[in-house]
CSV table of C-alpha atoms in Angstrom, one decimal:
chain,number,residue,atom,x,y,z
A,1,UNK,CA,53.6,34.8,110.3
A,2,UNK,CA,51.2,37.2,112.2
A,3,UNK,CA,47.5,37.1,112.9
A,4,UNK,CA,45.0,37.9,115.7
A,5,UNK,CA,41.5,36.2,117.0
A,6,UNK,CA,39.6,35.7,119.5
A,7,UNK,CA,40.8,33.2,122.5
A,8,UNK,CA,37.5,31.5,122.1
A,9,UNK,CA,38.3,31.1,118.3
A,10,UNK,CA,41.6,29.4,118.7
A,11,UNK,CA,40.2,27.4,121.7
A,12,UNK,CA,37.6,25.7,120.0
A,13,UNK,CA,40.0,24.5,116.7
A,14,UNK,CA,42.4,23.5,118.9
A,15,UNK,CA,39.8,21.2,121.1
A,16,UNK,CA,38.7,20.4,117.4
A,17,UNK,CA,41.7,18.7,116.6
A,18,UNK,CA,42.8,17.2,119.7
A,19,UNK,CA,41.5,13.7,119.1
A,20,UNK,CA,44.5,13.2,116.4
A,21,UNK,CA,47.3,13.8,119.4
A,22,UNK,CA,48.5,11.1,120.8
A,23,UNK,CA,48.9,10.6,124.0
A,24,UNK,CA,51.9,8.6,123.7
A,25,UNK,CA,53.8,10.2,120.4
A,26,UNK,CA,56.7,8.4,118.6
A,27,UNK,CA,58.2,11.4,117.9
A,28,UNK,CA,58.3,15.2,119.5
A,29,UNK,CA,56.1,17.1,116.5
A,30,UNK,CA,53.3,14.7,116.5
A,31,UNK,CA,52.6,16.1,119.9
A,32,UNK,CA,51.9,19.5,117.9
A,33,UNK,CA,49.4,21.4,116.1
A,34,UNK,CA,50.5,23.0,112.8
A,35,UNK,CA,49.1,26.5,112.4
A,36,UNK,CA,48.7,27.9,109.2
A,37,UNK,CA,48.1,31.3,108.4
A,38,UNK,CA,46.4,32.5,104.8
A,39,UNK,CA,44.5,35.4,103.8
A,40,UNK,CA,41.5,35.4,106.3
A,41,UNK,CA,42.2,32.0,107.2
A,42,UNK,CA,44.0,30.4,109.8
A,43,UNK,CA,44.1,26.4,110.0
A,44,UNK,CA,45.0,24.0,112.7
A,45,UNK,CA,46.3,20.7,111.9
A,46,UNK,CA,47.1,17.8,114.0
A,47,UNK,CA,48.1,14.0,112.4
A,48,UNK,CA,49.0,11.0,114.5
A,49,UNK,CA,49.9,9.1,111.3
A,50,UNK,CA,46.9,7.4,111.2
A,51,UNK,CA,44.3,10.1,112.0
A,52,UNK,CA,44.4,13.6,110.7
A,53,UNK,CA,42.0,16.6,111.4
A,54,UNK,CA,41.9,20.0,110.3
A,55,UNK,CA,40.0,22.7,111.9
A,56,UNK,CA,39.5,26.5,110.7
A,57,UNK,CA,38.3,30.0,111.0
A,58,UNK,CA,38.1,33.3,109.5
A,59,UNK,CA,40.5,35.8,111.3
A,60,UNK,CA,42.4,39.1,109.9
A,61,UNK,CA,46.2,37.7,108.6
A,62,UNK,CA,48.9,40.8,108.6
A,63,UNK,CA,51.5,38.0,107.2
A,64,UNK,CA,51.2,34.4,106.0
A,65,UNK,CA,53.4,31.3,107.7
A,66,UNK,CA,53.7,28.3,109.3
A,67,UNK,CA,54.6,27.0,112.6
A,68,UNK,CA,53.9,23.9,114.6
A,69,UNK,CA,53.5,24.3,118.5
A,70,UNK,CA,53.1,21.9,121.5
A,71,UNK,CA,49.4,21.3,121.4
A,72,UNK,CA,48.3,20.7,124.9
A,73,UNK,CA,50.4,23.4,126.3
A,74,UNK,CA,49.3,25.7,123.9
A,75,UNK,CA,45.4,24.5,124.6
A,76,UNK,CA,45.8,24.5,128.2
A,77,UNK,CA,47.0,28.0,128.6
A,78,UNK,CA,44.6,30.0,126.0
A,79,UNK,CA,41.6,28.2,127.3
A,80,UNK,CA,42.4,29.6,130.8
A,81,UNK,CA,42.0,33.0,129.3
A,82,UNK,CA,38.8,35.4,128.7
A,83,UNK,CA,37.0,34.2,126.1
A,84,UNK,CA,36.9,37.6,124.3
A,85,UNK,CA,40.0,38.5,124.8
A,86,UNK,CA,41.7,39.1,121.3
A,87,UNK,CA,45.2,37.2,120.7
A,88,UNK,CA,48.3,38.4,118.5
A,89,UNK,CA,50.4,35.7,117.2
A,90,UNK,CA,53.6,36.7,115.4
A,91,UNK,CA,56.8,34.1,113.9
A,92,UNK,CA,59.7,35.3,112.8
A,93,UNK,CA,60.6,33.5,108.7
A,94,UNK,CA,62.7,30.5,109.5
A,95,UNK,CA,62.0,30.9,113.4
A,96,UNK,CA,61.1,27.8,115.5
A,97,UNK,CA,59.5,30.9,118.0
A,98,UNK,CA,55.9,32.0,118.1
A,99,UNK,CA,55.4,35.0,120.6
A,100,UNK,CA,51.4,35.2,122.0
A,101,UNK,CA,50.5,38.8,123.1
A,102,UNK,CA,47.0,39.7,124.8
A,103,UNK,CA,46.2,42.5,127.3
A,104,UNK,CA,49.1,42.4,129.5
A,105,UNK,CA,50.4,39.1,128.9
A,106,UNK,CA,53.4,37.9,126.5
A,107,UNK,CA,54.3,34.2,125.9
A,108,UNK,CA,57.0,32.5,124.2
A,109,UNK,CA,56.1,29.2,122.7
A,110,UNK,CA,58.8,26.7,121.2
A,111,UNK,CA,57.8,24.8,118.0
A,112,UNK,CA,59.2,23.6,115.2
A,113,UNK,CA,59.5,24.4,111.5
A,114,UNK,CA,56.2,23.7,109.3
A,115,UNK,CA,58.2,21.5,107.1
A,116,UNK,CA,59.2,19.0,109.6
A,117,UNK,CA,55.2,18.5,110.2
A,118,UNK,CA,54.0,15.2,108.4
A,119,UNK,CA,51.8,16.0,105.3
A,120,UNK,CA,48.2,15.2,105.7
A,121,UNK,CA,47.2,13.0,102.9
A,122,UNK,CA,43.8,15.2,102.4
A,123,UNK,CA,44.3,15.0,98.2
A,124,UNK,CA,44.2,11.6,96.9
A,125,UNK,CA,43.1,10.0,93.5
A,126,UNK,CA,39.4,9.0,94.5
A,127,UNK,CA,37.5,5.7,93.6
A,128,UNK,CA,34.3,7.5,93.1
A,129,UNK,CA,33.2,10.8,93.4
A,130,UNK,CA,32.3,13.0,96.8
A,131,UNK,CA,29.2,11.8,98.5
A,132,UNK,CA,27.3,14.4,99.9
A,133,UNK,CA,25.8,13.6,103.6
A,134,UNK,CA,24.5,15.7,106.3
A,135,UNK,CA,25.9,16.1,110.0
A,136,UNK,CA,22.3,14.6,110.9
A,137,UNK,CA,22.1,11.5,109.0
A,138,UNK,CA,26.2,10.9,109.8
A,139,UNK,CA,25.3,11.6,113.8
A,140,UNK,CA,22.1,9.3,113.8
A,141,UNK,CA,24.3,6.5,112.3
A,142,UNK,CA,26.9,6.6,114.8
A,143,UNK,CA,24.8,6.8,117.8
A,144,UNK,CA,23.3,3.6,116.5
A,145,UNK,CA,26.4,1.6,115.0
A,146,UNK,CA,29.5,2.4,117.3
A,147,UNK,CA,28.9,0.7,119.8
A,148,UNK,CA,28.6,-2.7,118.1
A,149,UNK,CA,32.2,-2.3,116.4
A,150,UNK,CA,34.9,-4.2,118.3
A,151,UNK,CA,38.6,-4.0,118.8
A,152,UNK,CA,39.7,-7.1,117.1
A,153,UNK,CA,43.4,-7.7,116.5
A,154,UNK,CA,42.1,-10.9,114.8
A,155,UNK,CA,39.6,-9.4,112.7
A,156,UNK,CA,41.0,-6.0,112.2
A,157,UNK,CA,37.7,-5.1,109.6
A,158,UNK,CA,35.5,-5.3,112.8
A,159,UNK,CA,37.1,-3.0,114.4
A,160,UNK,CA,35.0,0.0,112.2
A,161,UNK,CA,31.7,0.4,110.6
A,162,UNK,CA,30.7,-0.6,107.2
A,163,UNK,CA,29.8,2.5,105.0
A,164,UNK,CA,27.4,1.1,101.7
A,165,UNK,CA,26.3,3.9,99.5
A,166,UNK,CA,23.1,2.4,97.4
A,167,UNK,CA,20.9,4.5,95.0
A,168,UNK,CA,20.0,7.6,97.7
A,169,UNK,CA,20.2,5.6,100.4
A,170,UNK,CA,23.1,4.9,102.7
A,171,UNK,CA,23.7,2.1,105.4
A,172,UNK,CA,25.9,1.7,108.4
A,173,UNK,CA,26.7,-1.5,109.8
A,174,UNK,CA,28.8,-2.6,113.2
A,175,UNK,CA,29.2,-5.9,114.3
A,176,UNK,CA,31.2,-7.6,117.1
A,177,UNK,CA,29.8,-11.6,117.5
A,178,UNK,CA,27.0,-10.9,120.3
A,179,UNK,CA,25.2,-8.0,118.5
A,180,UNK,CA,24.9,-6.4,114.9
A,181,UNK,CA,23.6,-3.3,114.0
A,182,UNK,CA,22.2,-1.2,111.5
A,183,UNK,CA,21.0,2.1,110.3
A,184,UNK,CA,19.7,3.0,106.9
A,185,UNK,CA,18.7,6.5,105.9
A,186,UNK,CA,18.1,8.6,103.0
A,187,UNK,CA,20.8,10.6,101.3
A,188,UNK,CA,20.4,13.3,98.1
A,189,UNK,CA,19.4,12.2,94.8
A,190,UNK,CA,22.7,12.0,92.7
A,191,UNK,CA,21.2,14.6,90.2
A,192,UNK,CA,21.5,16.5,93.8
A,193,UNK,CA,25.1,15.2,94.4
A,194,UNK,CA,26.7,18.6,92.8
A,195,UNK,CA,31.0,18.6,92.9
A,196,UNK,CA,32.4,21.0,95.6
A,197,UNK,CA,36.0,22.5,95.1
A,198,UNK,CA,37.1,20.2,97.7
A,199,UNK,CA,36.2,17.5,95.1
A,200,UNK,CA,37.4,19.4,92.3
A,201,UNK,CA,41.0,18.8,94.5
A,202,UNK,CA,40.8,15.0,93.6
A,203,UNK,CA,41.2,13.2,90.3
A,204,UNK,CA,38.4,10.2,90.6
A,205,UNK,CA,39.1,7.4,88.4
A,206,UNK,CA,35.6,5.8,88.5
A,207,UNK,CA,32.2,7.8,88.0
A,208,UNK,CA,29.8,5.4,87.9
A,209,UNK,CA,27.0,6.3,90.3
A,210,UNK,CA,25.8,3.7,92.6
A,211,UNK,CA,23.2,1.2,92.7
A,212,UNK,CA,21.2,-2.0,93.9
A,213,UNK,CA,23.7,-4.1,91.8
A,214,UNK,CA,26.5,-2.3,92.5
A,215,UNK,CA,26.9,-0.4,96.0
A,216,UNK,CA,29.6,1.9,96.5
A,217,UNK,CA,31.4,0.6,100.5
A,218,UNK,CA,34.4,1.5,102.9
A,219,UNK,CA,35.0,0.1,106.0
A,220,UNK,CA,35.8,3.4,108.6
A,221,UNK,CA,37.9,2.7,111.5
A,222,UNK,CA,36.1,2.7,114.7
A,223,UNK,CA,38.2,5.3,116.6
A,224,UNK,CA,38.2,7.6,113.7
A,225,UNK,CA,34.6,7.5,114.0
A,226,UNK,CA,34.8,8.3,117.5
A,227,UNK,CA,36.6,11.5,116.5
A,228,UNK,CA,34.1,12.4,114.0
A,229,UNK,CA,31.0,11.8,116.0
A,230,UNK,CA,32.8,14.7,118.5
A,231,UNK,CA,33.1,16.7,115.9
A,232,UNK,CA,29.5,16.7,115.0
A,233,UNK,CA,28.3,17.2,118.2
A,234,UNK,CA,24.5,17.3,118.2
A,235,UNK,CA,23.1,18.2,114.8
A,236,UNK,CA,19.5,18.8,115.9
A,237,UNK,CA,20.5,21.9,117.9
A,238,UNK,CA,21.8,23.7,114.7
A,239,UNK,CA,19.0,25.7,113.2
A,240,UNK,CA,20.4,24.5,109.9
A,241,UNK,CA,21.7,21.0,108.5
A,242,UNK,CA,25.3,20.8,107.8
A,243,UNK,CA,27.0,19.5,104.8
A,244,UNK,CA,29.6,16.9,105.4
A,245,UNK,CA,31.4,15.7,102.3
A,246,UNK,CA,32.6,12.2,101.8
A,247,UNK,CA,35.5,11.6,99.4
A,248,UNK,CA,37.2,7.9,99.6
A,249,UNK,CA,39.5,5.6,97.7
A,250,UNK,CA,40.7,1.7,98.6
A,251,UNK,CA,43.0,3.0,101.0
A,252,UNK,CA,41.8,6.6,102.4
A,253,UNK,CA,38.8,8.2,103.6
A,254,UNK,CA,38.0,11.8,104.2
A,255,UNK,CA,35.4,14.1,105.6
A,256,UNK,CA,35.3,17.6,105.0
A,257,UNK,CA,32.7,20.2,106.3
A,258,UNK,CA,32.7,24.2,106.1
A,259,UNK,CA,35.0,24.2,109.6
A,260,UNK,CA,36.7,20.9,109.9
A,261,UNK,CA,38.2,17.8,107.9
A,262,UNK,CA,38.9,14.8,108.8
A,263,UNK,CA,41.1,12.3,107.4
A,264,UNK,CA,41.9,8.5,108.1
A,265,UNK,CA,43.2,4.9,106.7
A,266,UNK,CA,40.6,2.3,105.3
A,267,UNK,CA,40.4,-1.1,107.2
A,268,UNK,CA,41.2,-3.6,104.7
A,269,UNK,CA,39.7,-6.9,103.9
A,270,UNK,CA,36.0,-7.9,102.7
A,271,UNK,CA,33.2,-7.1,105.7
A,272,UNK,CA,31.4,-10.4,106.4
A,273,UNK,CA,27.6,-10.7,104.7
A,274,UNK,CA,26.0,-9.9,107.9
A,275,UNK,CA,22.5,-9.3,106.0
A,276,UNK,CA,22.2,-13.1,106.2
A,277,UNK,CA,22.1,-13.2,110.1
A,278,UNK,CA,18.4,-11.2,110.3
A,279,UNK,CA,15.5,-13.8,110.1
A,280,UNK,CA,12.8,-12.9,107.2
A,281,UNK,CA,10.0,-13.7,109.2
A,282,UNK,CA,8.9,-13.0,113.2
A,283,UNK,CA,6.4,-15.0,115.3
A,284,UNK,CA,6.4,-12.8,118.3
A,285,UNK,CA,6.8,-9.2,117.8
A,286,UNK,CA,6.5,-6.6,121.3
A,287,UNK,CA,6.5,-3.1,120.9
A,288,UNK,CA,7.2,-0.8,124.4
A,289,UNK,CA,8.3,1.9,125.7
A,290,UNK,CA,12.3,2.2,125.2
A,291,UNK,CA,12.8,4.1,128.6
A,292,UNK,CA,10.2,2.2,130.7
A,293,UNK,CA,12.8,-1.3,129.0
A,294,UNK,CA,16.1,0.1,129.5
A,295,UNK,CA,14.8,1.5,133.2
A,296,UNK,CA,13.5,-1.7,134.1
A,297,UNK,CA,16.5,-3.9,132.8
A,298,UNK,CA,19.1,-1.4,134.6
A,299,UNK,CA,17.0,-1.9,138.0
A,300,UNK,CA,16.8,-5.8,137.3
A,301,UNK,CA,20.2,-6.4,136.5
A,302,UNK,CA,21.8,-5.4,139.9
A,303,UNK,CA,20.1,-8.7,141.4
A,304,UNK,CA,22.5,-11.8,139.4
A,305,UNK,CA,26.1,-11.3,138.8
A,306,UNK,CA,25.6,-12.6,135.3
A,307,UNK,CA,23.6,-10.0,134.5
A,308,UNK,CA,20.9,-12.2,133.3
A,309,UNK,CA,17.6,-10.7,132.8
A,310,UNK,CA,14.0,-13.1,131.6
A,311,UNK,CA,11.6,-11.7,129.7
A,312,UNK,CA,8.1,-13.0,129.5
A,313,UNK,CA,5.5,-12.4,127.1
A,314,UNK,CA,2.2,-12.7,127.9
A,315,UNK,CA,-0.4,-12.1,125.0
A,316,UNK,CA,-4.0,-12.0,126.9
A,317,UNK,CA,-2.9,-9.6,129.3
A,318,UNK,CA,-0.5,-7.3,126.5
A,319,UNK,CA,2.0,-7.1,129.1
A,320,UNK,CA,6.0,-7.6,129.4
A,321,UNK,CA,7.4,-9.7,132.6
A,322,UNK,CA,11.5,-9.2,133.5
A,323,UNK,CA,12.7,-11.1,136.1
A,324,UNK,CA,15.9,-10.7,137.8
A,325,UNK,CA,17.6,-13.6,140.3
A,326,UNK,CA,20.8,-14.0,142.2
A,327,UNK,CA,21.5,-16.4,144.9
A,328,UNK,CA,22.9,-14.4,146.9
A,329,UNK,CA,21.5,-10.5,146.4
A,330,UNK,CA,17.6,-11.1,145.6
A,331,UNK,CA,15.5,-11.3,142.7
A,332,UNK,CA,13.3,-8.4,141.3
A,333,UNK,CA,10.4,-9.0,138.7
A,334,UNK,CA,8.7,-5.6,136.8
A,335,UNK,CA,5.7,-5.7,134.2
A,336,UNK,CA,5.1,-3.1,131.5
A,337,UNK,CA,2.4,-2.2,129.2
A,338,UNK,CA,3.4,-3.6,125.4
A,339,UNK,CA,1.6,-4.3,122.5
A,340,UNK,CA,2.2,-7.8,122.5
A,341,UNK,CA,1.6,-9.7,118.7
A,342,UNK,CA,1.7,-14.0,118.9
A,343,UNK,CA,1.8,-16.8,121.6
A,344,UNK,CA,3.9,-16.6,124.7
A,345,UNK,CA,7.3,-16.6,124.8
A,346,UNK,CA,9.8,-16.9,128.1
A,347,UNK,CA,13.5,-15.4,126.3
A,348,UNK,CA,17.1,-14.5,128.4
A,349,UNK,CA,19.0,-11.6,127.5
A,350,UNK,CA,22.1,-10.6,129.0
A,351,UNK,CA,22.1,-7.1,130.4
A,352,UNK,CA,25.6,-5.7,129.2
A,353,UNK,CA,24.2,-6.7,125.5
A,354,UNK,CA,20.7,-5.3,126.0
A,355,UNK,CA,21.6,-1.8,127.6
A,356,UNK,CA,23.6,-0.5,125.2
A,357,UNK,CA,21.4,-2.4,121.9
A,358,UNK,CA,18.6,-0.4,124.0
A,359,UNK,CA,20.3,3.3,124.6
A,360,UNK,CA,21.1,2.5,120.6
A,361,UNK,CA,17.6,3.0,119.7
A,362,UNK,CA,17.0,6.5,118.7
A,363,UNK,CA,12.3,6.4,119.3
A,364,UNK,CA,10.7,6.8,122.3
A,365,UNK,CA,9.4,3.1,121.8
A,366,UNK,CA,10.8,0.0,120.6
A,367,UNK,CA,9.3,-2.9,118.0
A,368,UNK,CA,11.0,-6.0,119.9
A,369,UNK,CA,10.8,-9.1,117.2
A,370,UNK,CA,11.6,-12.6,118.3
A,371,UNK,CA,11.1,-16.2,116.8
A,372,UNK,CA,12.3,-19.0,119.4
A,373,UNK,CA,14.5,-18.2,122.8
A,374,UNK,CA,17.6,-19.8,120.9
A,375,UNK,CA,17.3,-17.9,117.6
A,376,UNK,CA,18.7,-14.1,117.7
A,377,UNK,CA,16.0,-11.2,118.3
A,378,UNK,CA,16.1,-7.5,117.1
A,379,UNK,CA,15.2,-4.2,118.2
A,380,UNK,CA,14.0,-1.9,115.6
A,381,UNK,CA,12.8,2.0,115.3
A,382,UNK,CA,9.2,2.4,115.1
A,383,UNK,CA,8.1,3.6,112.0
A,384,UNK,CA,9.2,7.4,111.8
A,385,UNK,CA,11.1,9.7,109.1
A,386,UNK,CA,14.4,9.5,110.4
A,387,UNK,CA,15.5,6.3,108.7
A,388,UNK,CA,15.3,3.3,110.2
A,389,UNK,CA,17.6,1.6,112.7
A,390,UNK,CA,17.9,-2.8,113.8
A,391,UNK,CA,19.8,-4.1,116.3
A,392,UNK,CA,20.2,-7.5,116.4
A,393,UNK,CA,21.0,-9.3,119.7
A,394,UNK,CA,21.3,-13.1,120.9
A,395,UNK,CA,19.4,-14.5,123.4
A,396,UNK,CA,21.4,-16.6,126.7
A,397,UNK,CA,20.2,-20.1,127.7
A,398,UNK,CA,18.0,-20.0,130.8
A,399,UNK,CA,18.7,-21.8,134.1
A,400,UNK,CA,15.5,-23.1,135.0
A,401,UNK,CA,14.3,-21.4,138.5
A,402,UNK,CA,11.2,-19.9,140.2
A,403,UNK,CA,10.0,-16.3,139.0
A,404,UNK,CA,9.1,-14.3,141.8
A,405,UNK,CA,5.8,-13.3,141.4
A,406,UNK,CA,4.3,-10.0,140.8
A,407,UNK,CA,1.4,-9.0,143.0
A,408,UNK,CA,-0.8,-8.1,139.7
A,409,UNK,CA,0.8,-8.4,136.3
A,410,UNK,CA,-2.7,-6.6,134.4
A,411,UNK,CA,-1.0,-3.4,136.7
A,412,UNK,CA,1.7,-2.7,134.7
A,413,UNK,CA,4.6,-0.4,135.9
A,414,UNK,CA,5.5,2.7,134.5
A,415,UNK,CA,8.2,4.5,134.5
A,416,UNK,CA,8.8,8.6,134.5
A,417,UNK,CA,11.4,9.8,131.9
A,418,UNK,CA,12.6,11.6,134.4
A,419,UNK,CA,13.3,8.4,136.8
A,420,UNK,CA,14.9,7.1,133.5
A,421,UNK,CA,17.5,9.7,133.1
A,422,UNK,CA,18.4,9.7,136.9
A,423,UNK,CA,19.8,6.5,136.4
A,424,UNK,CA,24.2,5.8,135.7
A,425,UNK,CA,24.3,3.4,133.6
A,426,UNK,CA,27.5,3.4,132.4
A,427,UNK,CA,29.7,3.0,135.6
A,428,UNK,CA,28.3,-0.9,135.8
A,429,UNK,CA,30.4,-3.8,134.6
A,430,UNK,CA,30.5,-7.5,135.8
A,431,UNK,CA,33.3,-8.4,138.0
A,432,UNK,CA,32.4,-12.4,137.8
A,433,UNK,CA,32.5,-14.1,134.1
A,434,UNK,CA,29.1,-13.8,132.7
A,435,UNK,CA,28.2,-17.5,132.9
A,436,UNK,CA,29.4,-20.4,134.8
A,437,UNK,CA,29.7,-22.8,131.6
A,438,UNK,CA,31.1,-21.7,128.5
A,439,UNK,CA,28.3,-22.9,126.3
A,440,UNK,CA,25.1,-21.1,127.7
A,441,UNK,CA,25.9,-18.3,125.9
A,442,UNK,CA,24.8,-17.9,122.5
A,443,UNK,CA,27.0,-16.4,120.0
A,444,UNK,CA,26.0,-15.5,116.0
A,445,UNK,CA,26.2,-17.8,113.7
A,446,UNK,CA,30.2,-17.3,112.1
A,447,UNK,CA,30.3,-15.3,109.4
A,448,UNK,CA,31.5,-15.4,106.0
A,449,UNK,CA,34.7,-13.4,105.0
């Protein structure tokens, strides 16, 4: 084997796959990347045995091989080097060597033989055929979804996000018994859905193109997710909308794009109904600005150790109350401007639910629906054309207490975005259980299996 690239090049497939090393590995060559060189091509592999991914580039190959090497080592040192400096790998046939060569420099890296590295199960008999998706519509789905999936050893199918392929419309789905959440967006017609030559790879036993009676689903693995989410990065920067291909079967799942691949086990076992858990109809309905919420709610929390935050809606005045209380700390109360539909309503949220159901919401304002202060609520999208996202969250019983009051609650606060992004959100976490009796919090309804 012999090639040459860029450092920058070989640094940014090996980040690519570093998500499928594990930090703990069973055995010595799942700690390494398998490099593979073809004409024009070189490919980096790594496979944990659950997770595989596959990154590659175009580079000038003077002789074709194979060779695994020690993946963080080999990351660690070529990142250190000049970007633009140009790199000369060369393996001897049969040779458990690679030598590295830049300007000045010669390393010797130990691997082992490309047979000994596990296969990647990246061509399977397929259920149905490739759906094509964009890196958009997979990225706005995440950032919505992932942070509603759960690590259940229980329940391992909520550990990862329902997929449901409908028509020309696909649906992601995440649920973990305090919040549920959903994103449905658009997709190309089928008479758009063209085969590939990575789908030309797999023999598909079933053609029949989805529909409202009978959806195409796969239930996707949480941490894979993760993985792929990296991989995307942040579509909206690219000029251009990338192609992601979906190919799955009962038992495997894979994503391929023009640079990477991605390949992972199915969770098994039927996803509850969760479409029966969102109310047909609303009686209150608040729409307000998502920063000037989650800025408010952040600020508000820090006063109870529960977390607790009370929202009150007042209709004459169109504006949103919060209220936070602790015994010992303080209490803080805010108002915000909101287009406020129906009668009062006094409702308890807690904070570590709302944040994230809040930072989940891709618009710079948020429809708030609600019924009774018992009954779950959601946070939608307003109406826009990026598809349409719901979070559902449920409400906390209320200890009855004095609000403080606010000095005029017709002046309602506002909030700067720039106020908003100065604040950490993340580094907060309860260090007392959330409430003192086991009962006063509200959980959704069990679901069917």
């Amino acid at each position: 084997m012999k090639f040459s690239c860029p450092a920058k090049q070989l640094t940014t497939a090996l980040n690519t796959v570093m998500g499928a090393i594990p930090t703990k590995p069973n055995h010595p060559i799942l700690a390494h990347v398998l490099l593979l060189a073809t004409p024009q091509t070189i490919e980096v592999r790594a496979f944990d045995l659950s997770l595989g991914i596959t990154a590659q580039f175009n580079a000038p190959v003077e002789v074709e091989g194979a060779l695994t090497l020690p993946a963080k080592h080999l990351l660690n040192l070529i990142a250190s080097l000049p970007k633009d400096e140009e790199l000369s790998f060369e393996a001897q046939l049969n040779q458990t060597e690679a030598i590295l060569t830049s300007a000045g420099k010669r390393y010797t890296f130990r691997g082992f033989k490309a047979s000994q590295f596990p296969q990647l199960p990246t061509e399977f008999p397929l259920t149905v055929p490739a759906i094509r998706l964009t890196a958009t519509v997979l990225a706005r789905g995440l950032k919505t979804t992932l942070f509603a999936a759960t690590i259940d050893e229980m329940k391992p199918v909520l550990s990862g996000i329902r997929l449901t392929i409908e028509a020309a419309q696909v649906e992601f789905a995440a649920t973990n018994g305090k919040v549920l959440a959903i994103v449905q967006d658009s997709i190309p017609t089928h008479e758009n859905q063209q085969q590939s030559d990575t789908t030309k790879k797999h023999k598909t036993k079933r053609k029949s193109l989805p529909s409202a009676s009978s959806p195409w689903g796969i239930t996707i693995p949480k941490t894979a997710l993760k993985e792929l989410q990296k991989l995307l990065g942040n579509p909206t920067d690219n000029l251009t909308d990338s192609e992601v291909l979906l190919h799955f079967n009962d038992s495997q799942i894979l994503f391929t794009s023009a640079t990477f691949s991605l390949v992972c086990r199915a969770l098994t076992g039927d996803y509850p109904d969760y479409t029966q858990l969102l109310p047909k109809q609303w009686s209150h309905e608040v729409t307000v600005s998502s920063h000037q919420l989650l800025a408010a709610v952040t600020r508000l929390a820090t006063f109870d150790k529960h977390k607790i935050i009370r929202l009150v809606l007042n209709p004459t005045e169109q504006v949103l109350s919060l209220y936070g209380q602790g015994q010992d700390i303080g209490s803080g109360a805010e108002s915000l401007p909101a287009l406020i539909q129906g009668e009062g309503l006094e409702i308890g949220f807690d904070a570590e639910v709302l944040i994230p159901a809040l930072k989940a919401i891709p618009t710079s304002e948020v429809h708030f629906l609600f019924n009774e202060a018992n009954t779950p609520a959601t946070l939608n999208t307003v109406a826009n054309s990026l598809g349409t996202a719901t979070v559902l969250v449920m409400p906390v019983e209320l200890w009855s207490a004095e609000l403080p009051s606010l000095s005029s609650t017709s002046q309602a606060l506002t909030v700067s975005s720039d106020e908003f992004q100065s604040i950490d959100t993340e580094s907060e976490e309860a260090s007392e259980p959330k409430i003192d009796s086991e009962d006063s919090q509200l959980e959704l309804a069990t679901l069917p299996m």
